[in-house]
Tab-separated table of C-alpha atoms and ligand atoms in Angstrom:
chain	number	residue	atom	x	y	z
A	1	MET	CA	133.160	137.551	186.014
A	2	LYS	CA	129.939	137.216	184.179
A	3	ILE	CA	131.689	135.880	181.123
A	4	ASP	CA	133.646	133.340	183.286
A	5	GLN	CA	130.328	132.072	184.705
A	6	ARG	CA	128.865	131.727	181.231
A	7	THR	CA	131.916	129.872	180.023
A	8	THR	CA	131.994	127.509	182.976
A	9	ARG	CA	128.293	126.910	182.529
A	10	ALA	CA	128.744	126.069	178.834
A	11	MET	CA	131.707	123.768	179.579
A	12	ASN	CA	129.737	121.948	182.289
A	13	ARG	CA	126.751	121.435	179.912
A	14	ARG	CA	129.051	119.831	177.281
A	15	LEU	CA	130.822	117.770	179.872
A	16	ILE	CA	127.525	116.303	181.068
A	17	LEU	CA	125.991	115.852	177.611
A	18	ASN	CA	129.114	114.167	176.391
A	19	LEU	CA	129.120	111.780	179.336
A	20	VAL	CA	125.588	110.762	178.912
A	21	ARG	CA	126.089	110.397	175.052
A	22	LYS	CA	129.065	107.991	175.711
A	23	GLU	CA	127.764	106.075	178.784
A	24	GLY	CA	124.024	106.040	178.248
A	25	ALA	CA	121.687	106.574	181.241
A	26	LEU	CA	123.434	108.090	184.329
A	27	SER	CA	121.946	109.533	187.469
A	28	ARG	CA	122.886	112.964	189.005
A	29	ALA	CA	125.060	111.184	191.437
A	30	ASP	CA	126.835	109.184	188.718
A	31	LEU	CA	127.429	112.535	186.829
A	32	ALA	CA	128.958	114.241	189.929
A	33	ASN	CA	131.236	111.355	190.500
A	34	ALA	CA	132.371	111.122	186.948
A	35	THR	CA	132.916	114.722	186.336
A	36	GLY	CA	134.123	115.917	189.736
A	37	LEU	CA	131.489	118.607	189.776
A	38	SER	CA	129.631	119.417	192.942
A	39	PRO	CA	126.101	117.841	193.311
A	40	ALA	CA	124.778	121.336	193.307
A	41	ALA	CA	126.540	122.295	189.993
A	42	VAL	CA	125.225	119.011	188.369
A	43	THR	CA	121.661	119.800	189.557
A	44	PHE	CA	121.962	123.358	188.201
A	45	VAL	CA	123.054	122.178	184.738
A	46	VAL	CA	120.778	119.188	184.539
A	47	THR	CA	117.690	121.378	185.384
A	48	ASP	CA	118.527	123.636	182.428
A	49	LEU	CA	119.080	120.755	180.214
A	50	LEU	CA	115.758	119.013	181.158
A	51	ALA	CA	113.884	122.319	180.803
A	52	GLU	CA	115.327	122.965	177.251
A	53	GLY	CA	114.432	119.242	176.330
A	54	TYR	CA	118.019	117.998	175.716
A	55	LEU	CA	117.844	115.507	178.618
A	56	ILE	CA	114.933	113.273	179.741
A	57	GLU	CA	114.394	111.548	182.953
A	58	GLY	CA	113.845	107.741	182.707
A	59	GLU	CA	112.090	105.220	185.028
A	60	THR	CA	113.911	104.503	188.313
A	61	ALA	CA	114.977	100.762	188.639
A	62	PRO	CA	112.429	98.764	190.574
A	63	GLY	CA	113.149	96.935	193.910
A	64	GLY	CA	115.322	98.085	196.825
A	65	GLY	CA	114.351	100.664	199.408
A	66	GLY	CA	114.856	104.232	199.941
A	67	ARG	CA	115.180	106.965	197.390
A	68	ARG	CA	116.389	105.439	194.014
A	69	PRO	CA	118.430	107.449	191.690
A	70	VAL	CA	116.715	108.774	188.468
A	71	PRO	CA	118.522	107.865	185.224
A	72	LEU	CA	119.127	110.772	182.804
A	73	SER	CA	119.382	110.144	179.097
A	74	ILE	CA	119.785	112.344	175.995
A	75	ASN	CA	116.496	113.271	174.474
A	76	TYR	CA	117.592	112.452	170.918
A	77	ARG	CA	114.074	112.853	169.606
A	78	GLY	CA	113.648	116.299	171.052
A	79	ARG	CA	115.207	118.248	168.048
A	80	LEU	CA	115.748	117.746	164.493
A	81	ALA	CA	118.724	118.149	162.152
A	82	ILE	CA	119.154	118.170	158.465
A	83	GLY	CA	122.042	116.785	156.491
A	84	VAL	CA	122.813	117.488	152.910
A	85	LYS	CA	125.536	115.715	150.918
A	86	MET	CA	126.497	117.018	147.531
A	87	ASN	CA	126.977	114.391	144.750
A	88	ILE	CA	127.591	114.748	141.080
A	89	GLY	CA	124.236	115.888	139.820
A	90	SER	CA	122.087	115.381	142.997
A	91	LEU	CA	121.858	116.281	146.683
A	92	ASP	CA	121.157	113.507	149.155
A	93	CYS	CA	119.247	114.857	152.040
A	94	VAL	CA	118.065	113.577	155.356
A	95	LEU	CA	115.902	114.662	158.165
A	96	THR	CA	117.436	113.191	161.460
A	97	ASP	CA	117.020	113.253	165.158
A	98	LEU	CA	120.000	114.406	167.371
A	99	SER	CA	121.687	110.983	167.131
A	100	THR	CA	121.564	111.377	163.194
A	101	SER	CA	119.016	108.525	162.998
A	102	VAL	CA	117.201	109.066	159.716
A	103	ILE	CA	113.579	110.135	159.928
A	104	SER	CA	113.058	110.781	156.290
A	105	SER	CA	115.241	111.275	153.282
A	106	LEU	CA	115.073	112.432	149.680
A	107	SER	CA	117.324	112.999	146.724
A	108	VAL	CA	116.955	116.096	144.507
A	109	PRO	CA	118.710	116.581	141.207
A	110	PHE	CA	120.414	119.635	139.904
A	111	ASP	CA	121.336	120.500	136.327
A	112	ASN	CA	124.843	122.037	136.953
A	113	PRO	CA	126.882	122.436	139.989
A	114	ALA	CA	126.903	126.298	140.009
A	115	PRO	CA	126.503	127.419	143.642
A	116	GLU	CA	123.184	129.258	142.830
A	117	THR	CA	121.644	126.056	141.201
A	118	VAL	CA	122.798	123.963	144.035
A	119	LEU	CA	121.433	126.528	146.610
A	120	ASP	CA	117.850	126.321	144.876
A	121	ALA	CA	117.981	122.501	145.103
A	122	ALA	CA	119.031	122.540	148.716
A	123	GLU	CA	116.473	125.150	149.678
A	124	ASN	CA	113.803	123.141	147.982
A	125	ALA	CA	114.848	119.843	149.630
A	126	ILE	CA	115.086	121.388	153.126
A	127	GLN	CA	111.553	122.935	152.805
A	128	ARG	CA	110.107	119.597	151.660
A	129	LEU	CA	111.743	117.646	154.411
A	130	LEU	CA	110.542	120.144	157.067
A	131	ARG	CA	106.920	120.106	155.673
A	132	ALA	CA	106.914	116.305	156.027
A	133	ALA	CA	108.329	116.293	159.509
A	134	PRO	CA	106.353	114.375	162.030
A	135	GLU	CA	104.162	116.412	164.263
A	136	HIS	CA	105.772	117.422	167.580
A	137	ALA	CA	109.179	116.482	166.134
A	138	GLY	CA	110.856	119.336	167.807
A	139	GLN	CA	112.652	122.358	166.617
A	140	LEU	CA	115.329	122.304	163.922
A	141	THR	CA	118.882	122.723	165.378
A	142	GLY	CA	120.375	123.314	161.988
A	143	VAL	CA	121.570	122.090	158.646
A	144	GLY	CA	124.862	120.452	157.865
A	145	PHE	CA	126.182	120.420	154.307
A	146	SER	CA	129.006	118.252	152.992
A	147	MET	CA	130.908	118.152	149.857
A	148	PRO	CA	134.446	117.059	148.733
A	149	GLY	CA	137.024	119.706	148.837
A	150	THR	CA	138.827	122.107	151.036
A	151	ILE	CA	136.367	123.810	153.399
A	152	ASP	CA	136.944	126.580	155.890
A	153	MET	CA	134.515	125.076	158.360
A	154	PRO	CA	134.524	127.846	160.931
A	155	ALA	CA	133.767	130.525	158.231
A	156	GLY	CA	131.354	128.283	156.359
A	157	VAL	CA	133.230	128.785	153.046
A	158	CYS	CA	134.160	126.247	150.276
A	159	VAL	CA	137.756	127.453	149.565
A	160	SER	CA	137.933	125.010	146.699
A	161	SER	CA	136.311	121.949	145.269
A	162	ASN	CA	137.934	120.421	142.259
A	163	ARG	CA	135.095	118.066	141.505
A	164	PHE	CA	132.442	120.874	141.250
A	165	GLY	CA	134.690	123.894	140.212
A	166	TRP	CA	133.989	125.916	143.313
A	167	ARG	CA	136.343	128.607	144.591
A	168	ASP	CA	135.744	130.742	147.712
A	169	VAL	CA	132.102	130.148	147.890
A	170	PRO	CA	130.463	131.238	151.233
A	171	PHE	CA	127.804	128.589	150.772
A	172	ALA	CA	126.894	128.200	154.466
A	173	LYS	CA	125.879	131.878	154.656
A	174	MET	CA	124.144	131.748	151.354
A	175	LEU	CA	121.930	128.817	152.429
A	176	ARG	CA	121.361	130.304	155.908
A	177	ASP	CA	120.074	133.581	154.311
A	178	ARG	CA	117.610	131.443	152.309
A	179	ILE	CA	116.292	129.111	155.063
A	180	GLY	CA	116.768	131.131	158.223
A	181	ALA	CA	118.333	128.470	160.226
A	182	PRO	CA	122.059	127.884	161.195
A	183	VAL	CA	124.216	126.019	158.502
A	184	TRP	CA	127.531	124.458	158.807
A	185	MET	CA	129.500	122.925	156.020
A	186	GLU	CA	132.518	120.596	155.807
A	187	ASP	CA	134.425	118.195	153.649
A	188	ASP	CA	132.430	115.016	153.214
A	189	THR	CA	135.047	112.622	154.531
A	190	LEU	CA	135.736	114.843	157.609
A	191	ALA	CA	131.876	115.033	158.307
A	192	PHE	CA	131.572	111.317	157.919
A	193	ALA	CA	134.342	111.009	160.533
A	194	LEU	CA	132.635	113.386	162.852
A	195	ALA	CA	129.381	111.291	162.719
A	196	GLN	CA	131.312	108.053	163.374
A	197	HIS	CA	132.860	109.650	166.445
A	198	LEU	CA	129.756	111.176	167.968
A	199	PHE	CA	127.247	108.482	167.308
A	200	GLY	CA	128.733	105.694	165.164
A	201	LEU	CA	131.309	102.829	165.239
A	202	GLY	CA	134.083	105.161	166.582
A	203	SER	CA	132.151	106.488	169.511
A	204	GLN	CA	133.930	104.208	172.037
A	205	HIS	CA	137.439	104.633	170.580
A	206	ALA	CA	140.081	107.042	171.619
A	207	ILE	CA	141.743	107.093	168.118
A	208	PHE	CA	140.367	105.595	164.991
A	209	LEU	CA	140.516	106.151	161.178
A	210	ALA	CA	137.435	106.870	159.072
A	211	LEU	CA	137.932	105.613	155.480
A	212	ALA	CA	135.646	106.641	152.817
A	213	VAL	CA	135.708	105.071	149.369
A	214	GLY	CA	133.286	106.491	146.886
A	215	VAL	CA	133.838	108.785	143.960
A	216	GLY	CA	136.938	109.910	145.915
A	217	ILE	CA	138.956	108.153	148.572
A	218	GLY	CA	139.392	109.844	151.932
A	219	CYS	CA	140.727	108.704	155.325
A	220	ALA	CA	140.218	110.945	158.267
A	221	THR	CA	141.814	110.457	161.703
A	222	VAL	CA	139.837	111.055	164.935
A	223	ALA	CA	142.004	111.352	168.045
A	224	ASN	CA	140.775	112.168	171.544
A	225	GLY	CA	137.443	113.300	170.449
A	226	VAL	CA	138.701	115.622	167.748
A	227	VAL	CA	138.480	115.095	163.967
A	228	LEU	CA	141.959	116.104	162.766
A	229	ARG	CA	141.237	118.655	159.961
A	230	GLY	CA	144.851	119.870	159.537
A	231	ALA	CA	146.036	123.482	159.178
A	232	HIS	CA	143.721	124.226	156.210
A	233	GLY	CA	141.015	121.596	156.510
A	234	ARG	CA	142.809	119.525	154.002
A	235	ALA	CA	143.662	116.430	156.230
A	236	GLY	CA	142.457	113.077	155.103
A	237	LYS	CA	143.059	113.285	151.369
A	238	LEU	CA	144.287	109.638	151.056
A	239	GLY	CA	143.030	109.324	147.500
A	240	HIS	CA	145.431	112.037	146.396
A	241	ASN	CA	148.427	109.990	147.489
A	242	THR	CA	150.577	109.180	144.516
A	243	HIS	CA	149.948	105.564	143.575
A	244	ARG	CA	151.883	105.436	140.230
A	245	LEU	CA	154.150	108.321	139.058
A	246	GLU	CA	152.781	107.923	135.486
A	247	GLY	CA	149.102	107.420	136.083
A	248	PRO	CA	145.853	108.917	134.805
A	249	MET	CA	145.144	112.723	135.477
A	250	CYS	CA	143.220	113.370	138.653
A	251	GLU	CA	140.643	115.999	139.371
A	252	CYS	CA	143.360	117.705	141.678
A	253	GLY	CA	145.451	118.389	138.536
A	254	ARG	CA	148.198	115.823	139.286
A	255	ALA	CA	148.813	112.440	137.697
A	256	GLY	CA	148.632	109.032	139.285
A	257	CYS	CA	146.638	109.712	142.528
A	258	LEU	CA	145.323	106.558	144.180
A	259	GLN	CA	141.582	107.481	143.476
A	260	THR	CA	142.325	107.706	139.680
A	261	PHE	CA	142.717	103.934	139.901
A	262	HIS	CA	140.275	102.724	142.484
A	263	SER	CA	137.451	105.017	143.204
A	264	VAL	CA	134.083	103.220	142.814
A	265	PRO	CA	133.093	104.768	139.405
A	266	VAL	CA	136.652	103.859	138.134
A	267	ILE	CA	136.371	100.200	139.040
A	268	VAL	CA	132.750	99.793	138.006
A	269	ASP	CA	133.576	101.523	134.620
A	270	ALA	CA	136.469	99.152	134.094
A	271	TRP	CA	134.251	96.155	134.690
A	272	ARG	CA	131.502	97.496	132.420
A	273	ARG	CA	133.952	98.294	129.584
A	274	GLY	CA	135.678	94.788	129.976
A	275	LYS	CA	132.275	92.998	129.731
A	276	GLY	CA	130.849	95.324	127.045
A	277	LEU	CA	127.969	96.391	129.372
A	278	GLY	CA	126.028	99.593	129.357
A	279	ALA	CA	125.329	102.253	131.943
A	280	GLU	CA	122.620	100.115	133.607
A	281	ALA	CA	125.339	97.834	134.943
A	282	ASP	CA	126.110	99.466	138.395
A	283	ARG	CA	128.069	98.514	141.485
A	284	TYR	CA	125.277	96.160	142.698
A	285	SER	CA	125.457	94.257	139.444
A	286	MET	CA	129.175	94.132	139.709
A	287	LYS	CA	129.013	92.733	143.164
A	288	GLU	CA	126.514	90.116	142.053
A	289	ALA	CA	128.737	89.129	139.169
A	290	ALA	CA	131.819	88.823	141.544
A	291	LEU	CA	129.789	86.605	143.884
A	292	GLN	CA	128.903	84.437	140.843
A	293	GLY	CA	132.651	84.105	140.122
A	294	ASP	CA	133.122	86.695	137.407
A	295	ASP	CA	136.974	86.801	137.111
A	296	LEU	CA	137.213	90.369	135.946
A	297	ALA	CA	134.935	91.778	138.701
A	298	CYS	CA	136.703	89.689	141.289
A	299	GLY	CA	140.122	90.728	140.063
A	300	LEU	CA	139.286	94.485	139.893
A	301	LEU	CA	137.902	94.436	143.441
A	302	GLN	CA	140.906	92.417	144.744
A	303	GLN	CA	143.342	94.908	143.225
A	304	ALA	CA	141.423	97.916	144.501
A	305	GLY	CA	141.379	96.221	148.069
A	306	GLU	CA	145.060	95.489	147.937
A	307	ASP	CA	146.155	98.929	146.670
A	308	ILE	CA	144.006	100.812	148.968
A	309	GLY	CA	145.215	98.480	151.789
A	310	VAL	CA	148.895	99.298	151.196
A	311	HIS	CA	148.250	103.035	151.420
A	312	LEU	CA	145.975	102.580	154.459
A	313	ALA	CA	148.860	100.620	156.176
A	314	SER	CA	151.072	103.770	155.854
A	315	VAL	CA	148.442	105.874	157.536
A	316	ILE	CA	148.011	103.156	160.268
A	317	ASN	CA	151.753	103.052	160.812
A	318	SER	CA	151.833	106.793	161.406
A	319	THR	CA	148.668	107.061	163.604
A	320	ASP	CA	148.344	103.674	165.396
A	321	PRO	CA	144.527	103.694	165.430
A	322	GLU	CA	142.317	101.275	167.371
A	323	ILE	CA	140.008	100.492	164.411
A	324	VAL	CA	139.327	101.563	160.899
A	325	VAL	CA	135.692	102.473	160.095
A	326	VAL	CA	134.732	102.389	156.447
A	327	GLY	CA	131.996	104.108	154.662
A	328	GLY	CA	131.338	105.325	151.116
A	329	GLU	CA	129.662	103.474	148.194
A	330	ALA	CA	132.403	100.832	148.192
A	331	VAL	CA	130.828	99.314	151.290
A	332	THR	CA	128.421	97.649	148.857
A	333	PHE	CA	131.300	95.247	147.855
A	334	GLY	CA	131.721	94.073	151.363
A	335	ASP	CA	134.461	91.496	151.958
A	336	LEU	CA	135.099	91.144	148.235
A	337	LEU	CA	136.917	94.448	148.758
A	338	PHE	CA	137.779	94.360	152.490
A	339	ASP	CA	139.403	90.823	152.676
A	340	PRO	CA	142.240	91.806	150.299
A	341	MET	CA	142.656	95.061	152.214
A	342	ARG	CA	142.939	93.206	155.468
A	343	ARG	CA	145.444	90.934	153.913
A	344	MET	CA	147.684	93.933	153.060
A	345	LEU	CA	147.296	95.398	156.497
A	346	ASP	CA	148.407	92.166	157.894
A	347	ARG	CA	151.431	92.200	155.653
A	348	TYR	CA	152.404	95.834	155.960
A	349	CYS	CA	151.241	97.144	159.359
A	350	TYR	CA	154.188	97.671	161.762
A	351	THR	CA	152.349	95.644	164.295
A	352	ARG	CA	148.949	93.861	164.645
A	353	ALA	CA	146.479	95.398	162.102
A	354	PRO	CA	143.481	97.155	163.428
A	355	ALA	CA	140.016	95.737	162.465
A	356	ILE	CA	138.250	97.002	159.341
A	357	ILE	CA	134.614	97.707	160.328
A	358	PRO	CA	132.250	98.922	157.511
A	359	ASP	CA	129.326	101.108	158.255
A	360	GLU	CA	126.410	99.547	156.231
A	361	ARG	CA	123.982	102.088	157.190
A	362	GLU	CA	121.992	103.739	154.251
A	363	HIS	CA	122.466	107.379	154.010
A	364	PHE	CA	125.785	107.504	155.809
A	365	TRP	CA	127.011	110.594	153.799
A	366	ALA	CA	124.044	112.674	154.509
A	367	ALA	CA	123.721	111.471	158.133
A	368	GLY	CA	127.370	112.549	158.351
A	369	ALA	CA	126.438	116.026	157.232
A	370	ALA	CA	123.521	116.119	159.809
A	371	ALA	CA	126.195	115.643	162.561
A	372	LEU	CA	127.724	119.027	161.628
A	373	ALA	CA	124.520	120.638	162.957
A	374	ILE	CA	124.625	118.640	166.116
A	375	GLN	CA	128.220	118.694	167.176
A	376	GLY	CA	127.794	122.132	168.868
A	377	LEU	CA	125.992	120.395	171.733
A	378	PHE	CA	129.022	118.178	172.436
A	379	ASN	CA	131.935	120.103	171.085
A	380	PHE	CA	134.094	122.041	173.534
A	381	GLU	CA	135.640	124.244	170.831
A	382	MET	CA	132.516	125.474	169.251
A	383	ALA	CA	130.769	128.695	170.241
A	384	ASP	CA	127.764	128.317	172.467
A	385	SER	CA	124.521	129.084	170.557
A	386	GLY	CA	122.421	128.790	173.691
B	401	ZN	ZN1	144.534	113.831	143.035
């Protein structure tokens, strides 16, 4: 009986928090109407959430007579989260509020990707971010850590990451033991998709794709509020679809994967070599060159957009999403990359192609990782930490 009451309470909390997250300010009466809960049950849960600082009461609308309803909103500034994204040679770290809005950020290098080395770098970065946190910024909800690979998210274990050579590393627990705060970890594309669902461009869509084009290429599906992780957390590996049977070797051990042709480092490197440029030429200079009419830069971006677009059309034909949200370093290239992609969708989608919408926010990777530490508030499947 006691467990049933606790479960009901936990479900009602998430029901109400999710509704306010999606709809914005709502009164207690709105909440009772929308959820079908009794006014007493709504008041009970709302009182708790106000006391804990997760909800705040706003100003009543002016004018009219009688008792006016008080709008309730999520107190996004009431707590903090930290997101850490593992890149080659560095960690991108952000301190955010509960909407993953970035308060401060820093990047810390590491010499080699051994778990202990990365652990030292992560601990150092988290401590620096917390020391620099604004006064009265609220308590830390937890830390989210994202990296490319196969992650057992519930267990907090990196099962494998080809890019960093990790096998069965219980990194979430290792980091938690160092910093004394809850830690969640996830594949970077799946974490990016989660952030887009909770607070980003996908928040108003029942089904959407989250395409990420960076050092790898990933494409996660979010359906009915759930990021589809697959049976082993390996969903969304679009970049490992075979593009050419006889192609370059991929980090996954197969030849010809899509990302061996069109990841951001691959296309920038092809441009650099073609132009005889050094390492100082980066994706920003490549974009500038393309905008000035550089044929090689334009051609590489067009080919990448078209080829990724053809693979994306297959995913669209099997999932029928409302939109495609795009993130990753490739967002820098903008329509130089996305227009060719759109043309391929128009050509190869079974019906009308969904819109491709880039997320141009800085720190989207690390902010995506921060969402891992926040999702427990809204996610019905996760254990209640409260
Ligand atoms: Zn591969």
